[in-house]
Short mmCIF file of C-alpha atoms and ligand atoms in Angstrom, two decimals:
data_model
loop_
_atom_site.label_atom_id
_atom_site.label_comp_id
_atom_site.label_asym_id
_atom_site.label_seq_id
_atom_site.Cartn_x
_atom_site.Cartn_y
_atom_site.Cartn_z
CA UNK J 1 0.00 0.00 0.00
CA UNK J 2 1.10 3.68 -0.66
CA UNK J 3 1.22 6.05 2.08
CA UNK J 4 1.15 9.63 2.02
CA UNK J 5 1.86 12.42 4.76
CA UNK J 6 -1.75 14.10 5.93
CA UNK J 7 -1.31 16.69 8.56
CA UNK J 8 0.43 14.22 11.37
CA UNK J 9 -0.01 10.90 10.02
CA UNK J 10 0.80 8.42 7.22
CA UNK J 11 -2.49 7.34 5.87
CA UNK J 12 -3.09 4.86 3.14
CA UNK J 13 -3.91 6.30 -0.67
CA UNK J 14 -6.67 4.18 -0.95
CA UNK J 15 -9.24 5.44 1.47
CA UNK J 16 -12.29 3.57 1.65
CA UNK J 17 -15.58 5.51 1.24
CA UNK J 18 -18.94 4.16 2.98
CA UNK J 19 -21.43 5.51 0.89
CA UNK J 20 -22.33 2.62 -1.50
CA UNK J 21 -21.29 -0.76 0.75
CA UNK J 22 -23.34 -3.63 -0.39
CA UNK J 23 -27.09 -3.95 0.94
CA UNK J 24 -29.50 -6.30 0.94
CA UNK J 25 -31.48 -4.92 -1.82
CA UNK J 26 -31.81 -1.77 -3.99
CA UNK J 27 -32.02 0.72 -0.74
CA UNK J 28 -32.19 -1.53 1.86
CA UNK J 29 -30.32 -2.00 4.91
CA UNK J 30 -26.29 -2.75 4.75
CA UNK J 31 -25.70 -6.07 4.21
CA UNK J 32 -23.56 -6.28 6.88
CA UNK J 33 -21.87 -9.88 6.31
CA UNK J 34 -20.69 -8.83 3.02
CA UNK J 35 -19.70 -5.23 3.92
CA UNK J 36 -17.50 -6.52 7.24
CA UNK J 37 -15.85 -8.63 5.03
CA UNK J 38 -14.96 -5.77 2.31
CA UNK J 39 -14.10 -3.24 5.16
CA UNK J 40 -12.07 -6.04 7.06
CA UNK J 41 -9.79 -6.78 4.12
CA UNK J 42 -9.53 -3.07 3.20
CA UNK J 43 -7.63 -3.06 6.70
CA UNK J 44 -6.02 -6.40 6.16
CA UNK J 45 -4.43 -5.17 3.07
CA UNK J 46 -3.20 -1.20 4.04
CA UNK J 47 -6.29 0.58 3.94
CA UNK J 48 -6.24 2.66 7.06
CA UNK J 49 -8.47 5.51 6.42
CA UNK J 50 -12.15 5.30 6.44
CA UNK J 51 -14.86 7.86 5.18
CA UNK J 52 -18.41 8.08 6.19
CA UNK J 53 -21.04 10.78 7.21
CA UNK J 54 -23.81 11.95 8.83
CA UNK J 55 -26.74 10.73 6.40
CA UNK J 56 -24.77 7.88 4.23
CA UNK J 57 -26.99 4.83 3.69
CA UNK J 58 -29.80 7.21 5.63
CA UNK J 59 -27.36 7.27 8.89
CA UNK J 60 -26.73 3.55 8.89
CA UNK J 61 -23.02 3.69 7.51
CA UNK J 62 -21.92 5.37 10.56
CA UNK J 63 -23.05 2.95 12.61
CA UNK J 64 -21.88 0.20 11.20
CA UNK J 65 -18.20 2.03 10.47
CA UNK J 66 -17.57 2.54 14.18
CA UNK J 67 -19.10 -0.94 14.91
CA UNK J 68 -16.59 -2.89 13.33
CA UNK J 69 -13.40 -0.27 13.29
CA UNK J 70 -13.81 -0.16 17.33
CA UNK J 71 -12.96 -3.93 17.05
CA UNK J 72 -9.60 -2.56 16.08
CA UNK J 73 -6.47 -1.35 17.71
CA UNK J 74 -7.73 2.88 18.13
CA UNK J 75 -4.64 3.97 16.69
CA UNK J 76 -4.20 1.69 13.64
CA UNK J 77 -7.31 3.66 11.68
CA UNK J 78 -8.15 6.90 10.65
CA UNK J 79 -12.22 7.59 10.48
CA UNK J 80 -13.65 10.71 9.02
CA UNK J 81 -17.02 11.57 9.20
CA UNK J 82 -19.18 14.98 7.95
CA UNK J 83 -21.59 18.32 9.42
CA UNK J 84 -24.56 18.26 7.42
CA UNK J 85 -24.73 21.96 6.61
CA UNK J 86 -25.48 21.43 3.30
CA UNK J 87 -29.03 20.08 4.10
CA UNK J 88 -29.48 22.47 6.90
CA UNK J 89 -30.22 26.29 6.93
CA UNK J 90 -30.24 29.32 9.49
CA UNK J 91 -32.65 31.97 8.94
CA UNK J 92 -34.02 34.51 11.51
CA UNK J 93 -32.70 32.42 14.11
CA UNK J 94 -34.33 29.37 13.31
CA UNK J 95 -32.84 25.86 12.04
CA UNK J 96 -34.31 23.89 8.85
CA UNK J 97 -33.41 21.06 7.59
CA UNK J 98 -33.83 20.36 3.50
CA UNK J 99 -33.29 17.87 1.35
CA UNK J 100 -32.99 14.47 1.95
CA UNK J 101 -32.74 15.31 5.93
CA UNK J 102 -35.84 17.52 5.33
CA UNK J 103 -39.32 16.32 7.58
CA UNK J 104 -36.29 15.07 10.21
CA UNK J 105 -36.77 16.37 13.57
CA UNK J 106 -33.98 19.78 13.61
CA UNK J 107 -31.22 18.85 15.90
CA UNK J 108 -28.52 21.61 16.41
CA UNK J 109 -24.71 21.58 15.14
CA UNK J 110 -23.62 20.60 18.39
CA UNK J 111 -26.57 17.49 19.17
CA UNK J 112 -25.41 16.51 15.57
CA UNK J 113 -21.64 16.40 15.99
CA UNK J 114 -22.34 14.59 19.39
CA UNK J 115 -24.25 12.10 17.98
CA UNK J 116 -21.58 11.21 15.23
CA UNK J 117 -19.35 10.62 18.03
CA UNK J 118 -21.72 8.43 19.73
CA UNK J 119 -22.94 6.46 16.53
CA UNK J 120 -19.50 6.02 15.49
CA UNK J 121 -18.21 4.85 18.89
CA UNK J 122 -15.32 7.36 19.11
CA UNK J 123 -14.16 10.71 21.44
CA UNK J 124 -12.58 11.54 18.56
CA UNK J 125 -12.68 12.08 14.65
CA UNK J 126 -9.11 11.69 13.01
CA UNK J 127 -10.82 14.31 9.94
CA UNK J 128 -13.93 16.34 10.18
CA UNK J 129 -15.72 17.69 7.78
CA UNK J 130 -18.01 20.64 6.64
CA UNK J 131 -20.02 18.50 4.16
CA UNK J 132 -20.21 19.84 0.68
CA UNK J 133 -19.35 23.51 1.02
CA UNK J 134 -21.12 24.91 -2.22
CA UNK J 135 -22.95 28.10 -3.56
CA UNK J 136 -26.17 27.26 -1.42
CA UNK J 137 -24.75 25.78 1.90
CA UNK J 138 -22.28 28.73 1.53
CA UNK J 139 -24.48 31.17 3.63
CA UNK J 140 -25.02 28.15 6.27
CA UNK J 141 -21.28 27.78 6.97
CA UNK J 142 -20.06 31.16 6.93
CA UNK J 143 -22.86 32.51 9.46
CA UNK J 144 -21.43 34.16 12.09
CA UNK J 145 -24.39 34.04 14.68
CA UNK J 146 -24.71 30.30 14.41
CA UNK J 147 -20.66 29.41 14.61
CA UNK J 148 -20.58 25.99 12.56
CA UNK J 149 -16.80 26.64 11.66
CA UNK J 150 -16.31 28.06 15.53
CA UNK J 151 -17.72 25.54 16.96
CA UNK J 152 -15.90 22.62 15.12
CA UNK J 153 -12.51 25.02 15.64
CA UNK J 154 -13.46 24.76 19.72
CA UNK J 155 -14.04 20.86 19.14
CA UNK J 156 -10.26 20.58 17.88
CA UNK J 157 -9.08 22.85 20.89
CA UNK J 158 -10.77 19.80 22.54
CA UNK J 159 -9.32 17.03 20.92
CA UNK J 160 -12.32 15.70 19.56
CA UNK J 161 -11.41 16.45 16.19
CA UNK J 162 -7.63 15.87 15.26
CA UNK J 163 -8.16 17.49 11.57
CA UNK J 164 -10.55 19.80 10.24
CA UNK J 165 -11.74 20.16 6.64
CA UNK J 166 -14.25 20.64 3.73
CA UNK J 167 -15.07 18.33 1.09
CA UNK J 168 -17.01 20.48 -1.92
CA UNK J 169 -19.09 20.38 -4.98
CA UNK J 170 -19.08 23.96 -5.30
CA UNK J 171 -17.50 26.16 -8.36
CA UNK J 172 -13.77 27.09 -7.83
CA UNK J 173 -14.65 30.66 -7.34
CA UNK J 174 -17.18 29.50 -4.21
CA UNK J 175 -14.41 27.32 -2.60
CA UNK J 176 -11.77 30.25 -3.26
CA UNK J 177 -14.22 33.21 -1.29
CA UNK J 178 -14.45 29.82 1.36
CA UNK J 179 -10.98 29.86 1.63
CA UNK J 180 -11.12 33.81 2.25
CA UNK J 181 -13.66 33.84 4.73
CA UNK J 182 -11.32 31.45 6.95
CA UNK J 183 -8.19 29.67 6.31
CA UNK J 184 -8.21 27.31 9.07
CA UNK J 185 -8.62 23.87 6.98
CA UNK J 186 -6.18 21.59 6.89
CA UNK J 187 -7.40 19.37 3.87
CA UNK J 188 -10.28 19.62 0.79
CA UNK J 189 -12.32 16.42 -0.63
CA UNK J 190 -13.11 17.05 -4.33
CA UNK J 191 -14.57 15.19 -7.27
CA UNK J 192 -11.68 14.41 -9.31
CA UNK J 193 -11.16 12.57 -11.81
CA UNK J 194 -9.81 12.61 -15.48
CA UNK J 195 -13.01 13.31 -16.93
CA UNK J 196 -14.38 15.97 -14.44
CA UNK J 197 -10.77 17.77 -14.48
CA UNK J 198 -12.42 19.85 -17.45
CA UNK J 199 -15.75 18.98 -17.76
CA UNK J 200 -16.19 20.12 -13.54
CA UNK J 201 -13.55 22.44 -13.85
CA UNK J 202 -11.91 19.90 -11.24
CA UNK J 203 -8.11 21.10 -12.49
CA UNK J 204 -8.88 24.67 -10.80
CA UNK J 205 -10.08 23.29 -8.36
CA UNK J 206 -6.46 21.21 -7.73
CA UNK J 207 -4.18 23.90 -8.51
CA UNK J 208 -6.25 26.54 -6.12
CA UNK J 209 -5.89 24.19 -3.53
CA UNK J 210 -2.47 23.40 -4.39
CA UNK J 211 -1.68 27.03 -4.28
CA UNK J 212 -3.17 27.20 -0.64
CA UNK J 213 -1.13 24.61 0.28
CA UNK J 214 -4.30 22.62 1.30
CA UNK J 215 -4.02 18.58 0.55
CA UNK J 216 -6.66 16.92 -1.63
CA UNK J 217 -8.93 14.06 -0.72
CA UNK J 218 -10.28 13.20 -3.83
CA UNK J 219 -14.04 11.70 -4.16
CA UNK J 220 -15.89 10.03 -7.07
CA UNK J 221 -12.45 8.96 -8.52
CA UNK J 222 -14.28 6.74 -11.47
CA UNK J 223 -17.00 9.03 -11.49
CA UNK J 224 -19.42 6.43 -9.86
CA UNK J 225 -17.96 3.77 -11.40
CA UNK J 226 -18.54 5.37 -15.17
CA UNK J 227 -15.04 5.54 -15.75
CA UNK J 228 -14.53 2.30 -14.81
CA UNK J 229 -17.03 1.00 -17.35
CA UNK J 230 -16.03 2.37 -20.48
CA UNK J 231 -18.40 1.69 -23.97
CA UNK J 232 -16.02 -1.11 -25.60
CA UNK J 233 -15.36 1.73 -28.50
CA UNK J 234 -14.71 4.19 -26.44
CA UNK J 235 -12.28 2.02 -24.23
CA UNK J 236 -10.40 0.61 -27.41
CA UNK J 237 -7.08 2.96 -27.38
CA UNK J 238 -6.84 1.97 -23.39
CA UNK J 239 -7.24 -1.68 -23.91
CA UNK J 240 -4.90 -1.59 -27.06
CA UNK J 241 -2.10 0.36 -25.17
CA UNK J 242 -2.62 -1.46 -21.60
CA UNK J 243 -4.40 -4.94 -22.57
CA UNK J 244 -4.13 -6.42 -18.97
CA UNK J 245 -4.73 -3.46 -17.15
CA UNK J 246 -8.54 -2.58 -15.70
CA UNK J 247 -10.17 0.57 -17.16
CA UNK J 248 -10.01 1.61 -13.47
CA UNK J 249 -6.51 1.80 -13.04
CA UNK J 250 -6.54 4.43 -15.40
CA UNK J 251 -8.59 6.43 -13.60
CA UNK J 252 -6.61 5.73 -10.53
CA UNK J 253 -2.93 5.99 -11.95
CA UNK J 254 -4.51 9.87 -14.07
CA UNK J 255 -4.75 10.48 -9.94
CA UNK J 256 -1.11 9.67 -8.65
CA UNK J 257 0.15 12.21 -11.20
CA UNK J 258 -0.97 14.64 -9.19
CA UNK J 259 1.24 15.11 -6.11
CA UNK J 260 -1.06 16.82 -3.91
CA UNK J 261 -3.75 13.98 -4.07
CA UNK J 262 -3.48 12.23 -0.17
CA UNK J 263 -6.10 10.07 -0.11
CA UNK J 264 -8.23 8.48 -3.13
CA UNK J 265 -11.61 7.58 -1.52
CA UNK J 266 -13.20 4.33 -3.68
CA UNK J 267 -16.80 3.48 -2.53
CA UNK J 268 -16.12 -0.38 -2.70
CA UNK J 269 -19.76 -2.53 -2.91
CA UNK J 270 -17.84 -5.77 -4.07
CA UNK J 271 -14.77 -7.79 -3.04
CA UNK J 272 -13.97 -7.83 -6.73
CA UNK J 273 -13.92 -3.85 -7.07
CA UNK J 274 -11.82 -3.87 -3.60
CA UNK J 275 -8.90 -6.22 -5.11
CA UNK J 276 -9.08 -4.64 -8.12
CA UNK J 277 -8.64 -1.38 -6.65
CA UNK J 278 -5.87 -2.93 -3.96
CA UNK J 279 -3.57 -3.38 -6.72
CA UNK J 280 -3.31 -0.41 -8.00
CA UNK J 281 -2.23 1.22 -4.94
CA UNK J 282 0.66 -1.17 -4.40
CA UNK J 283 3.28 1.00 -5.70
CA UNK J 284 3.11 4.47 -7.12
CA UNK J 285 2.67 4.25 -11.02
CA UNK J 286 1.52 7.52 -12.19
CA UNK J 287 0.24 8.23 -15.65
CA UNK J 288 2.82 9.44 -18.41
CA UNK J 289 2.53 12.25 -20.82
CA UNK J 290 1.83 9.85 -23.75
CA UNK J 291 -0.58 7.87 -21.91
CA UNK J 292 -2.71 11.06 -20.49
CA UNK J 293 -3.30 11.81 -24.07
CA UNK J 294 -5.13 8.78 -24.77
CA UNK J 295 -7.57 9.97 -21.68
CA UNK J 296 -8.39 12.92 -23.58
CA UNK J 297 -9.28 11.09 -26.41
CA UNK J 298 -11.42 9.05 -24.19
CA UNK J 299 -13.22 12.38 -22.83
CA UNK J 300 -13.80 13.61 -26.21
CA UNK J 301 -15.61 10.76 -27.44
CA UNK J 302 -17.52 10.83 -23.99
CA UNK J 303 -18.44 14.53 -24.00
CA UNK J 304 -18.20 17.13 -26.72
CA UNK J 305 -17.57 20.38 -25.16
CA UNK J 306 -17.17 23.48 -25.91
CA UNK J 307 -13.50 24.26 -26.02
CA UNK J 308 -13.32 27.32 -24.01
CA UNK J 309 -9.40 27.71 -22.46
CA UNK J 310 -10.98 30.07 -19.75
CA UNK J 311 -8.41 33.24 -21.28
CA UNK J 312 -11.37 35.55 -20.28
CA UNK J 313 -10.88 38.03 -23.29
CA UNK J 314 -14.62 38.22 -23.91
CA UNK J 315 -15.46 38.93 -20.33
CA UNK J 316 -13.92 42.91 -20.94
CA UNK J 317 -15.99 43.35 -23.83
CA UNK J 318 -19.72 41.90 -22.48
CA UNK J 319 -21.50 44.90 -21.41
CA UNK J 320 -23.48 42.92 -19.49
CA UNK J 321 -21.01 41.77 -17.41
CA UNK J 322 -21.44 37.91 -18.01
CA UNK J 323 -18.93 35.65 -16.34
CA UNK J 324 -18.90 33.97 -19.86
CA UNK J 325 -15.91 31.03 -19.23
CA UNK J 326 -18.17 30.14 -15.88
CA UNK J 327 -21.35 30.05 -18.13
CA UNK J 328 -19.77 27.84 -20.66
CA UNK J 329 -18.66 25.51 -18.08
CA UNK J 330 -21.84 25.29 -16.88
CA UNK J 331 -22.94 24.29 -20.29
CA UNK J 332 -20.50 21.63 -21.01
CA UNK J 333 -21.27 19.69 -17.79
CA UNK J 334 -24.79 20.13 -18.30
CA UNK J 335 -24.67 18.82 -22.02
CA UNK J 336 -23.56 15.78 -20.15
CA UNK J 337 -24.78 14.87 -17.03
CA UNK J 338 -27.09 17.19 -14.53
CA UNK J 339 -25.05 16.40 -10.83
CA UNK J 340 -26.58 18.29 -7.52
CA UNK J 341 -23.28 20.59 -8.04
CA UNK J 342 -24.15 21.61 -11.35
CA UNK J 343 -27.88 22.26 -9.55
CA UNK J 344 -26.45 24.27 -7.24
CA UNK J 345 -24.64 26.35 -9.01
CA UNK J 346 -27.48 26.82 -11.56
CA UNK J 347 -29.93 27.92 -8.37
CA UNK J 348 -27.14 30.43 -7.20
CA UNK J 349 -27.01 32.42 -10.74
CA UNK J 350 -28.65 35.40 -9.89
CA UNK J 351 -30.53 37.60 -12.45
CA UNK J 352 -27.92 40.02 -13.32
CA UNK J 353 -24.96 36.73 -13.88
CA UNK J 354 -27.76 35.05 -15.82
CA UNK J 355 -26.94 33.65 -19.50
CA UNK J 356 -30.82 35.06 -20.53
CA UNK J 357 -29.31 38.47 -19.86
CA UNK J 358 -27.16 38.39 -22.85
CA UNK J 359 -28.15 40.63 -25.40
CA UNK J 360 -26.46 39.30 -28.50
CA UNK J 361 -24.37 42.00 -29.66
CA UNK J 362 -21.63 39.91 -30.65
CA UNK J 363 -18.89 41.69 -29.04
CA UNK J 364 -17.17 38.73 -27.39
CA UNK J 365 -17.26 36.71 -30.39
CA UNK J 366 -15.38 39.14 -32.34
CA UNK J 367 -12.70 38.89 -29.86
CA UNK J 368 -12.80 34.99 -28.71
CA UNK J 369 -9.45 33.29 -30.23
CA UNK J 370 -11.40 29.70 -30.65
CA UNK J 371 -14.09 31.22 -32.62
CA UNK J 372 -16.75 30.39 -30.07
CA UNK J 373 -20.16 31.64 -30.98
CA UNK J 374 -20.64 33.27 -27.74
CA UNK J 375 -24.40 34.66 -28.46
CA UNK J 376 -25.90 31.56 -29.54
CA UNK J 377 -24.18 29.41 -27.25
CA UNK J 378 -25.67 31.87 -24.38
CA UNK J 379 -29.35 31.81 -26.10
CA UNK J 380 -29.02 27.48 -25.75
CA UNK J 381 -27.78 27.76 -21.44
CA UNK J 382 -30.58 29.89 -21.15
CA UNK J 383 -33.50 28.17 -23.13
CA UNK J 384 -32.05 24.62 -21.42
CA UNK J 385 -31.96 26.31 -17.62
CA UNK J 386 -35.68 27.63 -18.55
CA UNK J 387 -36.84 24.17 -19.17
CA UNK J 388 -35.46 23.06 -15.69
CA UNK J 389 -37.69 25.16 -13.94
S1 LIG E 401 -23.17 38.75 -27.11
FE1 LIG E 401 -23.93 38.52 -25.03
S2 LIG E 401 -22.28 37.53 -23.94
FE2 LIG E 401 -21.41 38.36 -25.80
S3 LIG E 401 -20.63 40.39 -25.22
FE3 LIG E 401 -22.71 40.68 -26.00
S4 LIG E 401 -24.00 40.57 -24.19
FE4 LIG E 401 -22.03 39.72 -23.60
S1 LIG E 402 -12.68 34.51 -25.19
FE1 LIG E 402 -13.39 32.49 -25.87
S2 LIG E 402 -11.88 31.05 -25.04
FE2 LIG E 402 -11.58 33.00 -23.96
S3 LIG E 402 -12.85 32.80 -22.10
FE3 LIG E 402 -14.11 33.79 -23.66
S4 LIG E 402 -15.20 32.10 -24.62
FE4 LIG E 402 -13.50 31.20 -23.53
#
């Protein structure tokens, strides 16, 4: 197994995530023979760090997490669990809960962290985190009246949380204000992979945190297992080039290029999937040059997007003031797959940043050096977000 420094301690690169352990049916209850067994040879095998929250497997994952890692020497795992803010909110005074926690009787940050402690049999968490820090939980974390962040900061005074972080589906601009607002957080989890590093704008993402010096926990490494199960056509050029290798190891070698990934979370339903995924954390072998280039091959024929480098000419000639790189992103992800980030950001557009207030004079595609047609591209985002609603 690979280790990597993260804040104090050596944890394993393969972190296993609890969100999709085997059940006993399509939503039922964890099958918890089967899902022991995975999360037992995980640990058998070098996997020492273990990633759950608050509502995974509707608050069952916890549970059985800190069941069967408390059978375990304390100090030979690393758990990290997640705040809910994203499904809560603080108006007037008063605590909501939406979502999928929404009709839930409202529990306050501080019954909610104590419960995770209880549920997960632990007086500590080795890594807390805010979960999914994005344009609408934004106004949730950063309140100052309710103290989420203060609160969790007083918890670490305590020793009840050894390191605290954020994972996010937000834009890079919302996790860069984040990281304004307070620059206490010691690590990031991220959806990262070789197809999102574009399409979700996932590079930025990387390098801002890169240039914070903040280590990245990366999420949804195969993209929920897409990435892993390539079209046979669109997986030729992989097989041809690597014939024995799984289409997941590409996905997981694209992800020890990049120095500042710690910790590769894989949720693991089958022992299959988990050896697979063992192997290719053995020893480092990060992608080459050559070999990335077949990746992008593989994106292309996944996704055609619009080829936008981001160079921002066309934003000093829109007298509207579009953010036109940020609407085009939007675009290309949603021309692929709708994701509750790309909902998110899409709700937090507000009127004046909105593509429908384009008013076609063709300024920035005068100016745009890949010959993007800017107007009609912003007439499409803005007919397609108008049939959302
Ligand atoms: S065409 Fe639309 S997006 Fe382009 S500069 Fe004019 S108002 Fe801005
Ligand atoms: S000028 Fe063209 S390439 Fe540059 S940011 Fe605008 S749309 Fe993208």
């Amino acid at each position: 197994m690979i280790y990597q420094q993260l804040g104090d301690v050596k944890v394993s690169q393969l972190g296993m995530g609890n969100m999709r352990l085997p059940t006993t049916g399509e939503g039922g209850a964890i099958d918890q023979a089967r899902a022991r067994a995975i999360l037992e040879h995980a640990y058998e095998n070098g996997v020492n760090y273990f990633d759950t929250a608050y509502r995974y497997h509707g608050g069952q994952s916890e549970l059985f997490v800190g069941r069967v890692l408390n059978e375990l020497p304390r100090d030979s795992w690393y758990l990290a669990s997640k705040m809910p803010g994203h499904m809560m909110r603080y108006d007037h005074g008063r605590l909501s809960f939406v979502g999928y926690l929404a009709g839930e009787k409202v529990r306050t940050v501080e019954e909610i962290f104590q419960e995770q402690l209880e549920k997960c049999q632990v007086d500590y968490f080795d890594f807390y985190l805010l979960h999914n820090v994005c344009e609408t939980s934004y106004d949730f974390y950063t309140n100052e009246d309710l103290g989420v962040v203060d609160y969790l900061l007083e918890q670490k005074r305590k020793g009840r949380i050894r390191h605290l972080g954020f994972s996010s589906h937000g834009r890079p601009e919302t996790i860069e204000r984040f990281l304004n607002w307070r620059d206490c957080f010691e690590f990031a989890q991220i959806q990262l992979n070789y197809l999102d590093w574009s399409l979700q704008q996932a590079k930025e993402k990387y390098d801002l945190l890169t240039r914070r010096n903040i280590p990245v926990v990366v999420m949804e490494p195969c993209r929920g297992g897409r990435l892993a199960n390539l079209d046979d056509k669109i997986a030729a050029p992989l097989k041809q080039a690597r014939p024995e290798a799984s289409l997941a190891s590409w996905a997981f070698r694209f992800l020890q290029a990049l120095p500042n990934v710690k910790v590769v979370l894989s949720g693991m339903t089958t022992m299959e999937q988990l050896t697979d995924n063992l192997k290719n954390f053995l020893v480092p072998c990060p992608m080459q040059a050559q070999e990335a280039k077949l990746l992008e091959t593989v994106v292309s024929a996944l996704v055609s997007q619009v080829p936008c480098t981001g160079c921002r000419y066309c934003c000093e000639e829109c007298p509207q003031g579009l953010d036109i790189p940020r609407l085009i992103a939007l675009y290309n992800e949603m021309s692929y797959e709708p994701t509750p980030g790309l909902n998110a950001a899409l709700g937090a557009l507000t009127d004046k940043q909105h593509p429908a207030n384009c008013v076609g004079c063709g300024a920035c595609k005068r100016i745009c050096p890949q010959g993007i047609d800017i107007p009609a591209l912003m007439q499409s985002l803005a007919q397609a977000i108008a049939k959302r609603s």
